[in-house]
XYZ file of C-alpha atoms in Angstrom:
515
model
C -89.767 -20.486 5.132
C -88.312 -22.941 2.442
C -87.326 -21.062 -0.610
C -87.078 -22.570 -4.599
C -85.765 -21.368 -7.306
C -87.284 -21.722 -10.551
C -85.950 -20.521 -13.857
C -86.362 -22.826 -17.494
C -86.316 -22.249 -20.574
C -87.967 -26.031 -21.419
C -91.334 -25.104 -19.433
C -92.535 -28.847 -19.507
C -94.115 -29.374 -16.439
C -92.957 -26.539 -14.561
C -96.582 -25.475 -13.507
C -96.974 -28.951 -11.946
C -93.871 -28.052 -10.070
C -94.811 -24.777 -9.313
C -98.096 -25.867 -7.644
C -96.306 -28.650 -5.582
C -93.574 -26.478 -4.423
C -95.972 -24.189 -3.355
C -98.101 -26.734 -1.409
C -94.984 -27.618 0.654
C -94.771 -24.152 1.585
C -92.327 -23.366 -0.507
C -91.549 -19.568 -1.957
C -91.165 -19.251 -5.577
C -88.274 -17.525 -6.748
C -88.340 -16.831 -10.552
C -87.790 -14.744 -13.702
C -88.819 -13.487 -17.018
C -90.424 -15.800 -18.788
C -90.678 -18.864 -16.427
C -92.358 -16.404 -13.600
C -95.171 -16.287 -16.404
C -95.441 -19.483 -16.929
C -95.962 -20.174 -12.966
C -98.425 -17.513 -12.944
C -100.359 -18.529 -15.238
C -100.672 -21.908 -13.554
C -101.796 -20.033 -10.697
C -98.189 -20.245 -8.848
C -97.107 -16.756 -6.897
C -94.403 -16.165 -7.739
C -91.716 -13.656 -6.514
C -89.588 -11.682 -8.861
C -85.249 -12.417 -8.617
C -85.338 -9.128 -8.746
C -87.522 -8.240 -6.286
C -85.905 -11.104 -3.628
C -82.171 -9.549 -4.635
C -82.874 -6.080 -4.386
C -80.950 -5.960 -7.593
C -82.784 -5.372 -10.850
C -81.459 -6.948 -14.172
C -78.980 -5.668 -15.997
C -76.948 -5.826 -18.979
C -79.884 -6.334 -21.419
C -80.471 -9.643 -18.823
C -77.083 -11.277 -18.751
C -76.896 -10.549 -15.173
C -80.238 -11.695 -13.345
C -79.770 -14.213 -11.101
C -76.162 -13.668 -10.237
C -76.435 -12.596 -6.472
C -74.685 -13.176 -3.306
C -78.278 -13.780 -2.192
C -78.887 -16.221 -4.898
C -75.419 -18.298 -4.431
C -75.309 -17.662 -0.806
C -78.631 -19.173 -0.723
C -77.323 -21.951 -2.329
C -74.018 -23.075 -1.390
C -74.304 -22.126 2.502
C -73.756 -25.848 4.073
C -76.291 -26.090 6.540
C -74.462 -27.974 8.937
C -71.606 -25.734 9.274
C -72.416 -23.527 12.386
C -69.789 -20.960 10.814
C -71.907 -20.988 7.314
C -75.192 -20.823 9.500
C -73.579 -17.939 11.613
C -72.333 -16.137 7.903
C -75.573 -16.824 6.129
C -77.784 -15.096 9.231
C -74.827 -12.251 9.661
C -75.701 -11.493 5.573
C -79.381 -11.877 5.411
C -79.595 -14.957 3.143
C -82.336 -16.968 3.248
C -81.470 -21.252 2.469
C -82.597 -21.971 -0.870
C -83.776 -25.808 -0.980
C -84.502 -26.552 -4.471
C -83.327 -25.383 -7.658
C -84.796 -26.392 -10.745
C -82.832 -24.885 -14.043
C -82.648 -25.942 -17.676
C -80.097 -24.185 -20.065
C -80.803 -21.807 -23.207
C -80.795 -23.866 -25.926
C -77.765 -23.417 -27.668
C -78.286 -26.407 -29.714
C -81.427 -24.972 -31.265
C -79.508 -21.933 -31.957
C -76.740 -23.754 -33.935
C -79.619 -25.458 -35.786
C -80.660 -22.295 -37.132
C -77.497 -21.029 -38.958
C -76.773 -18.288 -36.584
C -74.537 -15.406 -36.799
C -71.491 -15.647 -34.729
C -73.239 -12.644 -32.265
C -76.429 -14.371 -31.972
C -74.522 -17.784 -31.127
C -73.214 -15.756 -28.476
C -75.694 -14.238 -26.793
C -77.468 -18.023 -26.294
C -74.943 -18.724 -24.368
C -76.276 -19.064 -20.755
C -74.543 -17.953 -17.965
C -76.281 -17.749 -14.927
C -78.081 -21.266 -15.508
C -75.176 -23.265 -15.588
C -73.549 -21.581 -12.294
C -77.295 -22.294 -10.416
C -76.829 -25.458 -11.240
C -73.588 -26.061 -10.122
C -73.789 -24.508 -6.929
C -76.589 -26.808 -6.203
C -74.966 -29.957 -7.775
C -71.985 -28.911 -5.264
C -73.791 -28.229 -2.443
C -76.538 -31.204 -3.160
C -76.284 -32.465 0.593
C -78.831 -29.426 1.499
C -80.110 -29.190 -1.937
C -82.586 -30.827 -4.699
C -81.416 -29.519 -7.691
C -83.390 -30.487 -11.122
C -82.594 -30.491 -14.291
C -84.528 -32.973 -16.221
C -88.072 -32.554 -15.859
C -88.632 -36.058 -16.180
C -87.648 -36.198 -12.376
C -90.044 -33.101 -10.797
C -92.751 -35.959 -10.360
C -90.545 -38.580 -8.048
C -88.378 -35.343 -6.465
C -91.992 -33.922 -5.303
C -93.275 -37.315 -3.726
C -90.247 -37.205 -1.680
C -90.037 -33.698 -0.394
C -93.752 -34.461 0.854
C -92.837 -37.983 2.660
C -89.260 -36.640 3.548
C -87.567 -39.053 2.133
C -85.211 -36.908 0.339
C -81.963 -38.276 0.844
C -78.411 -37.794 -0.178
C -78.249 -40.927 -2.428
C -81.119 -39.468 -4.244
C -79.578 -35.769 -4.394
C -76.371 -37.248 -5.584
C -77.632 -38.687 -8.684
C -79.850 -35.900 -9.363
C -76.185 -33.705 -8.976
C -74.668 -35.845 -11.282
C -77.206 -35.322 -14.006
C -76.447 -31.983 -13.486
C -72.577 -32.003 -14.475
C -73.660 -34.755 -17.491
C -76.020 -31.719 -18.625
C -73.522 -29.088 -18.141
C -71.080 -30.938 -19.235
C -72.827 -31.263 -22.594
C -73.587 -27.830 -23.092
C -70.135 -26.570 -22.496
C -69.007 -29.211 -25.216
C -71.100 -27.824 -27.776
C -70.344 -24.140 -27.033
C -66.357 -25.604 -27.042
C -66.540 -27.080 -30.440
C -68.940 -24.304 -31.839
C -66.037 -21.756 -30.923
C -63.051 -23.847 -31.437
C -61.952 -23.635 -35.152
C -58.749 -26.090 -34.727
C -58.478 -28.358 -31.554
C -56.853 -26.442 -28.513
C -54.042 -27.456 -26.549
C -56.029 -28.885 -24.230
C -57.624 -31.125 -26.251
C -60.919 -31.862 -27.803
C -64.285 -31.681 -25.652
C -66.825 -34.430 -27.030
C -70.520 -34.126 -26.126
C -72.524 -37.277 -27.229
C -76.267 -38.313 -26.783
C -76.890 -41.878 -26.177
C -80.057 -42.219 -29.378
C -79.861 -46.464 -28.812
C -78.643 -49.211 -27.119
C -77.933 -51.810 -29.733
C -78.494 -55.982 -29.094
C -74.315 -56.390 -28.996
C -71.286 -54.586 -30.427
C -68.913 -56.405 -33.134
C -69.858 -59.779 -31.058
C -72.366 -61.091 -29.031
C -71.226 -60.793 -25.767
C -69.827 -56.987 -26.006
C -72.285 -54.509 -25.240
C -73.110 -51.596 -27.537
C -74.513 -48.060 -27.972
C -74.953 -45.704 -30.637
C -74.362 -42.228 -29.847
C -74.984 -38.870 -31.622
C -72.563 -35.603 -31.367
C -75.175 -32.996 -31.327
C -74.834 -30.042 -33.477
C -72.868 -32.030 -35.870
C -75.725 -31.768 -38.445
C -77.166 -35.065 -39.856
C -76.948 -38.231 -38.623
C -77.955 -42.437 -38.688
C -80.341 -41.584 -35.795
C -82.035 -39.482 -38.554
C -82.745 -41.486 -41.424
C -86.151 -43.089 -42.051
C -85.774 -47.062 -41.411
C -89.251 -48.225 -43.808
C -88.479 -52.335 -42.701
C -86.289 -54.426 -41.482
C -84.680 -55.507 -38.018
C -83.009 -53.391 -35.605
C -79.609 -52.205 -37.205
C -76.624 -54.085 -34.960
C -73.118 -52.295 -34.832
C -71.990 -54.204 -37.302
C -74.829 -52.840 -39.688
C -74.312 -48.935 -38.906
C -70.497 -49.428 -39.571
C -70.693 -50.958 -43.049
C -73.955 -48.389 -43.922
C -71.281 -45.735 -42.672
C -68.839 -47.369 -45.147
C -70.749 -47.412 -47.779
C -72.194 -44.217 -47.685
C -68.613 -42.832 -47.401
C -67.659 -43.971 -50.872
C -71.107 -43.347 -52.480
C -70.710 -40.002 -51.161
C -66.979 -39.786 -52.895
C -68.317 -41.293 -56.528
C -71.066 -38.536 -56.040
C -68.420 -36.075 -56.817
C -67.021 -37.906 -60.215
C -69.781 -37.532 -61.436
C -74.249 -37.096 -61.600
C -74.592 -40.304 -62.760
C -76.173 -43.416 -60.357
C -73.394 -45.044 -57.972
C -73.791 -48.173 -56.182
C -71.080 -49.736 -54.163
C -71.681 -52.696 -51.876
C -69.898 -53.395 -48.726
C -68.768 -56.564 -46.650
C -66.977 -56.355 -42.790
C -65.948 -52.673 -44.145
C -64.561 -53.285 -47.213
C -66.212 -52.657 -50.741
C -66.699 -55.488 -52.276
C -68.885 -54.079 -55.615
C -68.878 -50.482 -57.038
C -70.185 -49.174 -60.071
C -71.671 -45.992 -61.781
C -74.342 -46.098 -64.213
C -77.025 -43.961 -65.954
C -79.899 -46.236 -64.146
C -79.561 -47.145 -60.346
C -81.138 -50.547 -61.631
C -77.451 -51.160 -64.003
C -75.740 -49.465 -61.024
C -76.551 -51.874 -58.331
C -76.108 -55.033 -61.147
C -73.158 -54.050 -62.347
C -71.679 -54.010 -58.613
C -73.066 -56.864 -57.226
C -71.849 -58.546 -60.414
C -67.944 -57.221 -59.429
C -68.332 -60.426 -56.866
C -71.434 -61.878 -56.374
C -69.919 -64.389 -53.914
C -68.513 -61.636 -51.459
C -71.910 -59.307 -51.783
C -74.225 -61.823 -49.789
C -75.341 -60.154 -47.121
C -73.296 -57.208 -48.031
C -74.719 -53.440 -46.880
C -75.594 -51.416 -49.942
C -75.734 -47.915 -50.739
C -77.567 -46.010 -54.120
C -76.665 -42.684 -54.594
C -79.655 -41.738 -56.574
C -83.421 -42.988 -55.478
C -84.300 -46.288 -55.579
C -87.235 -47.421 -58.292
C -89.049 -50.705 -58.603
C -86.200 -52.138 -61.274
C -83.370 -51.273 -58.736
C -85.594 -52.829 -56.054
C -86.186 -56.471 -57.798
C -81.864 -56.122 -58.355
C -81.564 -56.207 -54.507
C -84.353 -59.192 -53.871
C -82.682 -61.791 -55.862
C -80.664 -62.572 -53.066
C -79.876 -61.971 -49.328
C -78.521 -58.359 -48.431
C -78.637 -57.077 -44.850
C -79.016 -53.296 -45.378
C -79.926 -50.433 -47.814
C -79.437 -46.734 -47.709
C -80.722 -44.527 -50.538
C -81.923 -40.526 -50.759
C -85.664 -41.909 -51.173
C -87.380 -44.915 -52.810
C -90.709 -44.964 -55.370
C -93.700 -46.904 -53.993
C -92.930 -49.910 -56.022
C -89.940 -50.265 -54.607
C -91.161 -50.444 -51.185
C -93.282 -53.130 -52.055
C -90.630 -55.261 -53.818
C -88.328 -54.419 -50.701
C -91.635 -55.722 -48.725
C -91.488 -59.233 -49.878
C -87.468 -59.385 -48.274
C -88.859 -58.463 -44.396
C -85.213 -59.275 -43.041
C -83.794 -56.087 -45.487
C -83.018 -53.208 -43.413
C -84.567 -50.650 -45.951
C -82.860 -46.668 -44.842
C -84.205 -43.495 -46.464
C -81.307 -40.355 -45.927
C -83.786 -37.830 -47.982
C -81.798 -34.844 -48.994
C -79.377 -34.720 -45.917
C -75.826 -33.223 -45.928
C -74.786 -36.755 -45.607
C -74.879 -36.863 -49.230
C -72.103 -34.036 -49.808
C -68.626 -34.380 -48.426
C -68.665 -31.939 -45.209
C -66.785 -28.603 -45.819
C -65.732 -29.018 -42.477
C -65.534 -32.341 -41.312
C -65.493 -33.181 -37.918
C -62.178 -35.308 -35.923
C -61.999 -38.441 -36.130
C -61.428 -40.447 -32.441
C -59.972 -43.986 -32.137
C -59.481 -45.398 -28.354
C -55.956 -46.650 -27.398
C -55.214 -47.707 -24.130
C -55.271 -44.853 -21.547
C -56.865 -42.170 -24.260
C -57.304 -41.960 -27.593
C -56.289 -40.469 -30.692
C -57.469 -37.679 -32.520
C -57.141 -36.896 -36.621
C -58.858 -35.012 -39.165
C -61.201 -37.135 -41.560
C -59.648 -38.238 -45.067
C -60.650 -35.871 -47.702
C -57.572 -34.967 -48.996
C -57.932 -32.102 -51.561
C -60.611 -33.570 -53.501
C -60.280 -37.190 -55.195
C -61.098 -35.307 -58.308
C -58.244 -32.981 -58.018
C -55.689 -35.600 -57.239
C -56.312 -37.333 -60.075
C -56.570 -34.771 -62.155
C -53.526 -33.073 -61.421
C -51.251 -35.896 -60.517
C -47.893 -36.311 -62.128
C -47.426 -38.494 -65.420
C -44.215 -40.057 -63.960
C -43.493 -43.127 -67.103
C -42.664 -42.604 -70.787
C -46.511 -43.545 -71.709
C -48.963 -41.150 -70.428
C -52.355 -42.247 -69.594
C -55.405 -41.588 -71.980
C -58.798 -39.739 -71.396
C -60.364 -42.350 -71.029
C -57.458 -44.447 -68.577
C -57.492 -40.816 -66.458
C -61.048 -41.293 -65.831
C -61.083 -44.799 -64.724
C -57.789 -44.167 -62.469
C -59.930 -41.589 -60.953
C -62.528 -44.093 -60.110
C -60.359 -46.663 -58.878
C -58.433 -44.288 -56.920
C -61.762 -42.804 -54.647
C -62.776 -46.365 -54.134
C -59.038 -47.441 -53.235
C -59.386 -44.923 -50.266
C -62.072 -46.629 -48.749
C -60.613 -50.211 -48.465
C -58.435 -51.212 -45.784
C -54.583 -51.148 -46.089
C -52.956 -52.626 -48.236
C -55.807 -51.875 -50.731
C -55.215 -53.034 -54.590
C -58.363 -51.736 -56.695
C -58.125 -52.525 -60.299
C -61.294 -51.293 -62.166
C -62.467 -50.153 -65.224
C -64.062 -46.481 -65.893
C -66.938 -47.017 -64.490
C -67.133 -50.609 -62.355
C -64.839 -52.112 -59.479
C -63.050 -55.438 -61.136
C -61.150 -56.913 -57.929
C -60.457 -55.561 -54.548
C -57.413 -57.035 -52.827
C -57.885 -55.648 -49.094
C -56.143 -55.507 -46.046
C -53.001 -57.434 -46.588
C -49.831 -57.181 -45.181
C -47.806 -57.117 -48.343
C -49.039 -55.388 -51.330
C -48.228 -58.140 -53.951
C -50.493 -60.350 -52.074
C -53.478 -58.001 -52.224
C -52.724 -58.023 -56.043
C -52.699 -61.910 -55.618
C -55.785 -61.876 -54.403
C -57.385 -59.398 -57.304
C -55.930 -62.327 -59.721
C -57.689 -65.319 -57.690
C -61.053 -63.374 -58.008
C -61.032 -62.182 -61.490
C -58.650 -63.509 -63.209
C -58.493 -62.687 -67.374
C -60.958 -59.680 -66.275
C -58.274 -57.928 -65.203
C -56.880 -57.674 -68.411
C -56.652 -53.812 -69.716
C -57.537 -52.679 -65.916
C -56.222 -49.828 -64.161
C -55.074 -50.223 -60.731
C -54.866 -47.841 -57.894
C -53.127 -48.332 -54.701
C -53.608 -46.711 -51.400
C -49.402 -46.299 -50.948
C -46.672 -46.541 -52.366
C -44.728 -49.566 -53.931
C -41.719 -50.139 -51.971
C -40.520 -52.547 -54.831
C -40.718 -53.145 -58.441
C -42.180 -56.815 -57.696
C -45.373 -55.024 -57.041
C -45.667 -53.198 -60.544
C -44.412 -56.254 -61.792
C -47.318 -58.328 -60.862
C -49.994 -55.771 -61.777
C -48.218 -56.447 -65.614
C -48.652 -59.927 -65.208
C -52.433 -59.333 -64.271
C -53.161 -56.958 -67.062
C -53.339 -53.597 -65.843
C -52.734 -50.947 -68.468
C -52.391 -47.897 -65.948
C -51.558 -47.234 -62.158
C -52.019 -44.547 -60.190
C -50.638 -44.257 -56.707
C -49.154 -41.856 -54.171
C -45.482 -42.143 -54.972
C -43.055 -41.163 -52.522
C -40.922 -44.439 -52.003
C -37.147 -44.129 -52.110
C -37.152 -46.489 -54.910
C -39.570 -45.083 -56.828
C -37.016 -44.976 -59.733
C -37.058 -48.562 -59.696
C -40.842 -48.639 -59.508
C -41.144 -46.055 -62.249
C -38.200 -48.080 -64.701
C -40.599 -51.397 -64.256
C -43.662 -49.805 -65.471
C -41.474 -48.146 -68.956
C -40.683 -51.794 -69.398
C -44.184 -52.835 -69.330
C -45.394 -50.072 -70.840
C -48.344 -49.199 -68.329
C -49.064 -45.584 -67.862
C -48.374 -44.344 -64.318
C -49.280 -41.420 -62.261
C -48.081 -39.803 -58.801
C -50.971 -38.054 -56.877
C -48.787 -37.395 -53.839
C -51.211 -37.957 -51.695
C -51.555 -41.563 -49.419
C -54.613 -42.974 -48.069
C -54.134 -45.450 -45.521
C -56.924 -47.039 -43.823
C -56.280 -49.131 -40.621
């Protein structure tokens, strides 16, 4: 007599499977709350506990953990010693397994306490399943009920074969696999030793990745809290790689001028870089004031609001061609301004935790050949704080009102690729000079694109000046005040230029590279 055991905490379709099991001849062998679930689909059903010999114990951590269980399992029917060892014990084969895990992930959804997390951990679902991934040339071992249907139809023809138990096994160790990953970085507080576990869902297969012939996925860490896959998309085309990595971007630095302060932010962003930021007490001045910091550069830029979209915002947005939008929510006639543009990719975040800079943000992973690397994300100590308490290092001392814009140019300099020149104004990006290799040049740039509206500016840059030449040509452009992370050996020199120019400088200490 064929024997199957049964034991899920996802009960989709497990009557079904109960019934056709039991049709083949097979004997249920189940617990707790999946033995009433069979039951009531009319499947007998006999009790773990009852096949064992061995109640449950240990307020049910130990239930199916049994030599007659495992045994049942892993004996390889085609080893006459196994046979010999399995008859000398009393175990009966066990042909099908069908197990789904406790789910942990729902737990962590629901803010548990550390105890709680705990005790959601499953133990004896994860071993059935391996012992039947292991041993899947005797056994059909289900995980997904999404294959009960197909796995059913073949144990009636006999057409069960290896090929088809090996990919159902492999499922198995992609599932597990998973799970262990989230209980791994639910328990981990720094990385371990033996590095980082990842878990990731596949939520969509994108059209191509950076180009058209690479292929392209997005993925989801689970348990992570919000996401892309969650937002509301209200129009537009399918978002491309390209498209989630700017929206990505530019939430990042919304996110960042959301801590200045409660006013409405707008930044726009082109192949990664901001190319348009600006806070105002309207989103509709917001989002014209950046696109205004270069109008060239922002077609077909991505675009992020801080604060809700309305109808004025909206018509801002439809006087020319952007590819994306992401916002907390949008007012009815904005939608149907947004309508008339059915190419605009129009995203809705709603109140997510997307919009706050995570208290504990998650590692960062970049692929190198043979592995990858692994860093904490750039928050620093808070862009505020930097600012705020960075060092007046020249004669002249910045002003009130020069502090606050060097704090504005400063969160938006850490969001544009090395070497990043901002120069701004309080509230409003005025060039961006991005990705250079020599810092002069980015301020070269900043000149070519704005010109005599750089005069009065404050600059910020992402490193330090190795040379005066760079302080030097930030005079020549007009800046009034810098603020950078200090820290070269010739910083004396550095310091000496801007005393001669008389432009305020400050030291934050801190670097933000991007590469």
């Amino acid at each position: 007599m064929p024997y199957a055991v049964l034991s899920v905490t996802d009960k989709t379709g497990i009557g079904e499977l109960g019934q056709a099991l039991s049709s083949l001849g097979y004997t249920i062998l189940s617990t707790g709350g999946t033995a009433k679930a069979l039951r009531a689909a009319g499947v007998e059903v006999q009790d773990i506990a009852d096949f064992t010999g061995t109640p449950e114990m240990l307020d049910g951590r130990v239930k199916t953990l049994h030599p007659k269980i495992f045994g049942g399992i892993l004996g390889r029917r085609s080893r006459s010693d196994h046979v010999e060892q399995m008859n000398t014990h009393g175990l009966e084969a066990i042909d099908v397994v069908a197990v789904n895990l406790y789910d942990f992930e729902g737990t962590l959804a629901k803010d548990p306490s550390f105890e709680e997390a705990v005790e959601n951990i499953d133990i004896g679902g994860p071993s059935l399943l391996r012992a039947a991934a292991k041993n899947h040339e005797d056994v059909t071992v289900l995980v997904d009920p999404s294959d009960y249907h197909e796995a059913c139809n073949r144990l009636k023809t006999g057409t069960v074969d290896t090929l088809f138990r090996r990919g159902l096994a492999a499922k198995v160790y992609q599932h597990t696999s998973r799970y262990d990953a989230l209980i791994a970085d639910y328990m981990a507080e720094s990385p371990s030793s033996i590095g980082r576990v990842v878990a990731a869902d596949r939520v969509q297969t994108l059209r191509y990745g950076e180009n058209a012939h690479q292929t392209a996925s997005h993925l989801r860490l689970p348990g992570r809290g919000p996401g892309w896959s969650d937002a509301v998309i209200h129009q537009g085309k399918a978002l491309s790689y390209n498209n989630l990595l700017d929206l990505d971007a530019a939430l990042g630095l919304a996110v960042d001028l959301g801590e200045i302060s409660d006013q409405a932010h707008a930044v726009f962003i082109k192949h990664n870089n901001p190319c348009g930021a600006a806070s105002a007490d309207s989103v509709a001045e917001a989002l014209a004031v950046a696109r205004a910091c270069d109008p060239v550069s922002a077609f077909g830029a991505v675009v992020a609001s801080t604060k809700p979209v309305d109808e004025e915002g909206a018509r801002v947005l439809t006087e020319a061609f952007f590819e994306a939008i992401v916002a907390p929510s949008y007012t009815e006639g904005a939608r149907a301004v947004f309508a008339k543009k059915k190419n605009l990719r129009v995203l809705e975040l709603g109140r997510v935790a997307a919009w706050k800079v995570p208290e504990f943000p998650p590692m960062v992973l970049r692929h190198v050949m043979g592995g990858y690397l692994e860093q904490s994300q750039d928050t620093g100590p808070g862009f505020g704080r930097e600012v705020v308490e960075a060092k007046v290092v020249t004669r002249k001392a910045p002003d009130n009102a020069e502090r606050r814009a060097m704090r504005f140019a400063w969160t938006v300099a850490k969001h544009v690729r090395s070497n990043a020149i901002v120069f701004t104004s309080k509230d409003r990006v005025l060039a961006v000079g991005a990705g250079q290799m020599s810092r002069v040049d980015s301020v070269k740039i900043c000149r070519l694109k704005a010109g005599e509206a750089l005069e009065g500016s404050v600059v910020a840059s992402d490193a330090f000046f190795p040379f005066r030449d760079g302080v030097d040509v930030l005079a020549e452009a007009g800046a009034k005040a810098i603020v950078q992370p200090g820290g070269s050996v010739r910083d004396g020199e550095v310091i000496a230029a801007a005393d001669e120019h008389g432009i305020s400088m400050l030291f934050t200490g801190f670097r933000h590279f991007r590469h």
